[in-house]
Short mmCIF file of C-alpha atoms in Angstrom, two decimals:
data_model
loop_
_atom_site.label_atom_id
_atom_site.label_comp_id
_atom_site.label_asym_id
_atom_site.label_seq_id
_atom_site.Cartn_x
_atom_site.Cartn_y
_atom_site.Cartn_z
CA LEU X 1 -19.90 63.30 90.40
CA ARG X 2 -20.80 61.03 93.31
CA GLU X 3 -20.21 57.33 92.87
CA VAL X 4 -23.07 54.85 93.06
CA LEU X 5 -22.30 51.12 92.98
CA VAL X 6 -24.27 48.86 90.63
CA ASN X 7 -24.45 45.15 91.45
CA ILE X 8 -26.76 43.83 88.71
CA SER X 9 -25.54 41.04 86.43
CA LEU X 10 -25.17 41.98 82.77
CA ILE X 11 -26.85 39.13 80.90
CA PRO X 12 -28.00 40.12 77.40
CA GLY X 13 -31.52 39.11 76.47
CA THR X 14 -32.86 38.87 80.03
CA GLY X 15 -34.97 41.18 82.16
CA TRP X 16 -32.29 41.60 84.82
CA GLY X 17 -29.68 42.12 82.15
CA HIS X 18 -31.66 44.89 80.47
CA LEU X 19 -32.13 46.58 83.83
CA GLY X 20 -28.41 46.39 84.48
CA TYR X 21 -27.57 47.96 81.12
CA GLU X 22 -30.12 50.74 81.56
CA VAL X 23 -28.86 51.59 85.05
CA LEU X 24 -25.16 51.37 84.19
CA PHE X 25 -25.23 53.09 80.81
CA GLY X 26 -28.36 55.18 81.15
CA VAL X 27 -30.42 56.54 84.01
CA LEU X 28 -27.60 56.92 86.55
CA ASP X 29 -24.70 57.83 84.31
CA ASP X 30 -24.50 61.63 84.38
CA SER X 31 -20.93 61.46 83.04
CA ARG X 32 -22.48 60.73 79.62
CA SER X 33 -24.70 63.81 79.70
CA PRO X 34 -23.61 67.43 79.11
CA GLU X 35 -26.05 68.49 81.84
CA PRO X 36 -25.76 66.24 84.92
CA ALA X 37 -29.10 65.84 86.67
CA LEU X 38 -28.38 63.60 89.66
CA GLY X 39 -24.66 64.14 90.13
CA LEU X 40 -24.02 60.36 90.06
CA HIS X 41 -21.42 58.18 88.37
CA PRO X 42 -22.09 54.39 88.39
CA ILE X 43 -19.33 51.94 89.30
CA PHE X 44 -20.07 48.38 88.20
CA ILE X 45 -19.43 45.67 90.83
CA GLY X 46 -21.65 42.89 89.43
CA GLU X 47 -21.10 39.81 87.29
CA VAL X 48 -20.80 39.81 83.50
CA HIS X 49 -22.16 36.90 81.46
CA PRO X 50 -19.72 35.76 78.72
CA SER X 51 -22.32 36.52 76.03
CA ALA X 52 -22.12 40.22 77.00
CA TYR X 53 -18.86 40.39 75.05
CA ASP X 54 -20.38 38.96 71.86
CA LYS X 55 -20.40 41.32 68.91
CA GLY X 56 -24.19 41.53 68.75
CA SER X 57 -24.70 42.23 72.44
CA PRO X 58 -25.60 45.71 73.75
CA ARG X 59 -22.63 47.96 74.48
CA ALA X 60 -20.27 45.16 73.47
CA ALA X 61 -17.55 47.62 72.44
CA GLU X 62 -18.00 49.94 75.44
CA LEU X 63 -18.24 47.31 78.17
CA PRO X 64 -14.61 46.07 78.19
CA VAL X 65 -13.37 49.66 78.15
CA LEU X 66 -15.57 50.58 81.11
CA LEU X 67 -14.61 47.49 83.12
CA GLN X 68 -10.91 48.09 82.51
CA ALA X 69 -11.21 51.75 83.50
CA GLN X 70 -12.99 50.82 86.74
CA ALA X 71 -10.92 47.73 87.64
CA GLN X 72 -8.67 49.44 90.19
CA ARG X 73 -11.62 51.26 91.74
CA ARG X 74 -13.47 47.97 92.28
CA VAL X 75 -10.47 46.54 94.12
CA GLU X 76 -10.32 49.66 96.30
CA LEU X 77 -14.01 49.42 97.13
CA GLU X 78 -13.76 45.75 98.07
CA THR X 79 -10.78 46.56 100.32
CA ILE X 80 -12.78 49.32 102.04
CA ALA X 81 -15.75 46.97 102.50
CA VAL X 82 -13.58 44.29 104.11
CA GLY X 83 -11.97 46.80 106.45
CA SER X 84 -14.97 48.81 107.60
CA GLY X 85 -17.94 46.62 106.67
CA ARG X 86 -19.40 49.34 104.43
CA VAL X 87 -18.37 51.74 101.72
CA PRO X 88 -19.48 55.40 101.97
CA TYR X 89 -21.36 55.31 98.68
CA PRO X 90 -24.88 54.19 97.76
CA ALA X 91 -25.15 50.69 96.28
CA LEU X 92 -27.89 49.04 94.20
CA HIS X 93 -28.08 45.24 94.34
CA ALA X 94 -30.16 42.76 92.37
CA VAL X 95 -31.68 40.60 95.12
CA ASP X 96 -32.43 36.89 95.13
CA HIS X 97 -35.71 36.92 97.05
CA GLU X 98 -35.13 33.38 98.27
CA PHE X 99 -32.25 34.51 100.44
CA PHE X 100 -31.80 38.30 100.78
CA ASP X 101 -28.11 37.57 101.41
CA ARG X 102 -25.68 40.21 102.56
CA PRO X 103 -23.80 41.52 99.50
CA LYS X 104 -20.01 41.37 99.30
CA VAL X 105 -19.82 45.16 99.10
CA VAL X 106 -22.31 46.97 101.34
CA GLY X 107 -23.16 50.54 100.43
CA THR X 108 -24.42 53.57 102.32
CA PRO X 109 -27.30 53.30 101.87
CA ASN X 110 -27.50 49.67 100.77
CA VAL X 111 -30.48 49.21 98.46
CA GLY X 112 -31.92 45.94 97.14
CA ILE X 113 -33.94 45.61 93.93
CA ILE X 114 -36.39 42.73 93.69
CA PHE X 115 -39.04 41.27 91.39
CA PHE X 116 -41.08 38.21 92.36
CA ASP X 117 -44.27 36.55 91.13
CA ARG X 118 -45.35 34.35 94.05
CA ALA X 119 -46.33 35.67 97.49
CA SER X 120 -45.62 32.22 98.90
CA SER X 121 -41.94 32.63 98.05
CA ILE X 122 -41.50 35.29 100.76
CA SER X 123 -41.03 33.91 104.29
CA SER X 124 -40.63 35.58 107.69
CA ALA X 125 -36.95 34.56 107.68
CA GLN X 126 -36.48 36.37 104.37
CA ILE X 127 -38.18 39.48 105.73
CA GLN X 128 -35.78 39.47 108.67
CA ALA X 129 -32.80 39.04 106.32
CA ALA X 130 -34.02 41.92 104.15
CA GLU X 131 -34.24 44.26 107.15
CA LYS X 132 -30.83 43.12 108.40
CA HIS X 133 -28.89 43.46 105.15
CA PHE X 134 -30.58 46.37 103.36
CA ASP X 135 -31.53 49.95 104.13
CA ALA X 136 -34.31 50.05 101.53
CA ILE X 137 -35.95 47.79 98.95
CA ILE X 138 -37.00 48.76 95.42
CA VAL X 139 -39.76 46.63 93.89
CA GLY X 140 -41.05 46.49 90.33
CA SER X 141 -44.79 46.57 91.06
CA ALA X 142 -47.34 47.82 93.56
CA TRP X 143 -48.29 44.18 94.17
CA ASN X 144 -44.71 43.34 95.18
CA ALA X 145 -44.78 46.24 97.65
CA GLN X 146 -48.12 45.10 99.05
CA VAL X 147 -46.91 41.53 99.56
CA LEU X 148 -43.74 42.64 101.38
CA LYS X 149 -45.80 44.84 103.69
CA GLU X 150 -48.31 42.05 104.36
CA LYS X 151 -45.41 39.70 105.13
CA GLY X 152 -44.20 42.15 107.79
CA LEU X 153 -41.51 44.27 106.13
CA ARG X 154 -41.74 47.41 108.26
CA GLY X 155 -38.21 48.24 109.36
CA ILE X 156 -37.00 49.66 106.04
CA PRO X 157 -38.73 51.69 103.31
CA ILE X 158 -40.16 50.05 100.20
CA HIS X 159 -40.07 52.04 96.95
CA THR X 160 -42.10 51.04 93.89
CA VAL X 161 -40.32 51.83 90.60
CA LEU X 162 -42.21 50.79 87.49
CA GLN X 163 -40.23 49.88 84.40
CA GLY X 164 -41.05 51.69 81.19
CA VAL X 165 -40.41 51.26 77.48
CA ASN X 166 -37.39 52.65 75.65
CA ALA X 167 -39.36 54.71 73.14
CA SER X 168 -36.20 55.71 71.28
CA LEU X 169 -35.60 52.02 70.50
CA PHE X 170 -39.13 50.59 70.25
CA ALA X 171 -40.56 53.12 67.81
CA SER X 172 -42.30 52.70 64.49
CA ARG X 173 -39.85 53.23 61.63
CA GLY X 174 -41.80 51.59 58.84
CA GLY X 175 -39.24 48.81 58.61
CA ARG X 176 -41.40 45.76 59.22
CA PRO X 177 -40.05 42.68 57.40
CA ASP X 178 -41.79 41.93 54.10
CA ALA X 179 -42.97 38.55 55.38
CA LEU X 180 -45.05 40.32 58.04
CA ARG X 181 -46.48 43.21 56.04
CA GLU X 182 -49.73 41.45 55.15
CA ARG X 183 -50.00 39.42 58.34
CA LEU X 184 -51.88 40.03 61.56
CA VAL X 185 -49.00 39.69 64.02
CA VAL X 186 -49.36 38.38 67.57
CA PHE X 187 -46.16 38.73 69.59
CA SER X 188 -45.20 36.67 72.65
CA GLY X 189 -41.92 37.17 74.52
CA GLY X 190 -40.34 35.87 77.69
CA LYS X 191 -38.50 32.90 79.11
CA PHE X 192 -40.34 29.68 78.28
CA GLU X 193 -41.68 28.33 81.57
CA VAL X 194 -44.99 27.59 83.25
CA ARG X 195 -45.10 30.84 85.23
CA LYS X 196 -44.87 32.83 81.97
CA ALA X 197 -48.02 31.01 80.73
CA GLN X 198 -46.94 30.22 77.19
CA ASP X 199 -49.38 27.29 77.34
CA ILE X 200 -52.21 29.82 77.55
CA VAL X 201 -50.65 31.78 74.67
CA VAL X 202 -50.63 28.60 72.55
CA ALA X 203 -54.29 27.85 73.31
CA ALA X 204 -55.37 31.43 72.68
CA PHE X 205 -53.49 31.74 69.38
CA ARG X 206 -54.67 28.30 68.24
CA ALA X 207 -58.29 29.43 68.59
CA PHE X 208 -57.59 32.90 67.21
CA HIS X 209 -55.85 31.57 64.10
CA LYS X 210 -58.86 29.44 63.18
CA ASN X 211 -60.89 32.63 62.78
CA HIS X 212 -58.00 34.73 61.43
CA PRO X 213 -55.90 32.54 59.12
CA GLU X 214 -53.79 35.58 58.15
CA SER X 215 -52.44 35.78 61.71
CA ILE X 216 -48.92 34.74 62.66
CA LEU X 217 -47.39 34.07 66.08
CA LEU X 218 -44.11 35.94 66.40
CA PHE X 219 -42.31 34.68 69.50
CA ALA X 220 -39.05 35.11 71.41
CA TRP X 221 -38.92 32.40 74.07
CA HIS X 222 -35.22 31.50 74.05
CA ASN X 223 -32.81 32.41 76.86
CA PRO X 224 -29.36 31.28 78.14
CA TRP X 225 -30.74 28.65 80.57
CA PRO X 226 -32.48 25.29 80.24
CA ILE X 227 -36.26 25.61 80.25
CA ARG X 228 -38.42 24.39 83.12
CA TRP X 229 -41.56 22.86 81.70
CA LEU X 230 -43.86 20.00 82.62
CA ALA X 231 -44.63 17.05 80.35
CA ASP X 232 -48.16 18.47 80.06
CA SER X 233 -49.12 21.99 81.06
CA PRO X 234 -51.06 22.43 84.34
CA THR X 235 -53.93 24.01 82.41
CA GLY X 236 -54.17 21.13 79.94
CA ASN X 237 -53.70 23.57 77.06
CA THR X 238 -50.57 21.89 75.70
CA LYS X 239 -49.13 18.40 75.57
CA GLY X 240 -45.46 17.40 75.69
CA GLN X 241 -42.53 19.77 75.86
CA PRO X 242 -40.03 21.28 73.41
CA LEU X 243 -37.01 19.13 72.60
CA ARG X 244 -33.51 20.58 72.79
CA ASN X 245 -31.04 20.31 69.93
CA GLU X 246 -27.82 19.23 71.65
CA THR X 247 -25.69 20.63 68.83
CA THR X 248 -27.11 24.16 68.74
CA GLY X 249 -28.52 24.28 72.26
CA ARG X 250 -31.79 25.67 70.88
CA TYR X 251 -35.21 24.27 71.67
CA ASP X 252 -37.48 23.23 68.81
CA PHE X 253 -40.42 25.46 69.66
CA PRO X 254 -41.97 25.28 66.15
CA ALA X 255 -42.29 21.48 66.42
CA PHE X 256 -43.80 21.85 69.90
CA LEU X 257 -46.34 24.37 68.63
CA GLU X 258 -47.17 22.30 65.55
CA ASN X 259 -47.75 19.26 67.78
CA ASN X 260 -50.18 21.40 69.75
CA GLY X 261 -52.31 22.48 66.83
CA VAL X 262 -50.61 25.61 65.51
CA PRO X 263 -49.63 25.26 61.83
CA ARG X 264 -45.97 25.84 61.00
CA GLU X 265 -46.78 28.53 58.42
CA ALA X 266 -48.35 30.58 61.23
CA LEU X 267 -45.13 30.66 63.28
CA TRP X 268 -41.99 32.77 63.37
CA ASP X 269 -39.34 31.80 65.89
CA LEU X 270 -37.18 34.88 66.52
CA GLY X 271 -34.54 32.98 68.50
CA HIS X 272 -32.56 34.69 71.24
CA LEU X 273 -32.32 38.34 70.19
CA SER X 274 -30.94 41.48 71.74
CA GLN X 275 -33.35 44.36 72.39
CA GLU X 276 -31.96 46.18 69.38
CA ALA X 277 -32.51 43.24 67.06
CA LEU X 278 -35.99 42.61 68.48
CA ALA X 279 -36.95 46.24 67.98
CA SER X 280 -35.94 46.05 64.31
CA VAL X 281 -38.44 43.24 63.77
CA LEU X 282 -41.30 44.62 65.84
#
């Protein structure tokens, strides 16, 4: 099996984290399959969030074993990178599109993976850095690819790889919680911030619930970081912002929603769940 280096932080409950888990333990790991398809074996060189070791996190039992087994190999790869500037193995890096910095370990080829939601965040200096530090860029949407091309990224190839759904996990098993069986469920997920447009979700559900009182808003807006929200939403759809409980670290989203016209009995705050736990509810 040929080694491929994976530099994607493992942060449970986040988009990047899920991608890291799927790459490390799934699509690239032929060592876990009786019939290797790509001939690749991933070596993890990224960061691990402390919550990844929690009992309820994905692969919590396997992760320490894998990291320990690969510890010496990571040291060897870093030594090679310092000595020659590159390692003779392909490397996949999660890229901060604000910088396109050179990674600590540069692969052959050296591939960056990027997702962004504002064309204005990509500058000519960033395009130059991308072409200098990477041999190819993988993007998560056709729009991302279009923006990079329009901004002048021509020196390296751009590959669009769309993310799918884990149908083995998110599948109907008839196990919907009793409290939801007679309800019309509207689900909203994602980090709570203006660019995710939860203010529009609130306004839409508020109007929808008036006509469908049996409806309930099932939401998963928590994440490991402080939220970025304005006192009033730019659209004018919501007022105020959720308050944080300093003891638990959780934001009081139900109070925020109730203050913005959504009755408490029409809400279900799922908290910060793993994919597996979320799938069991949905």
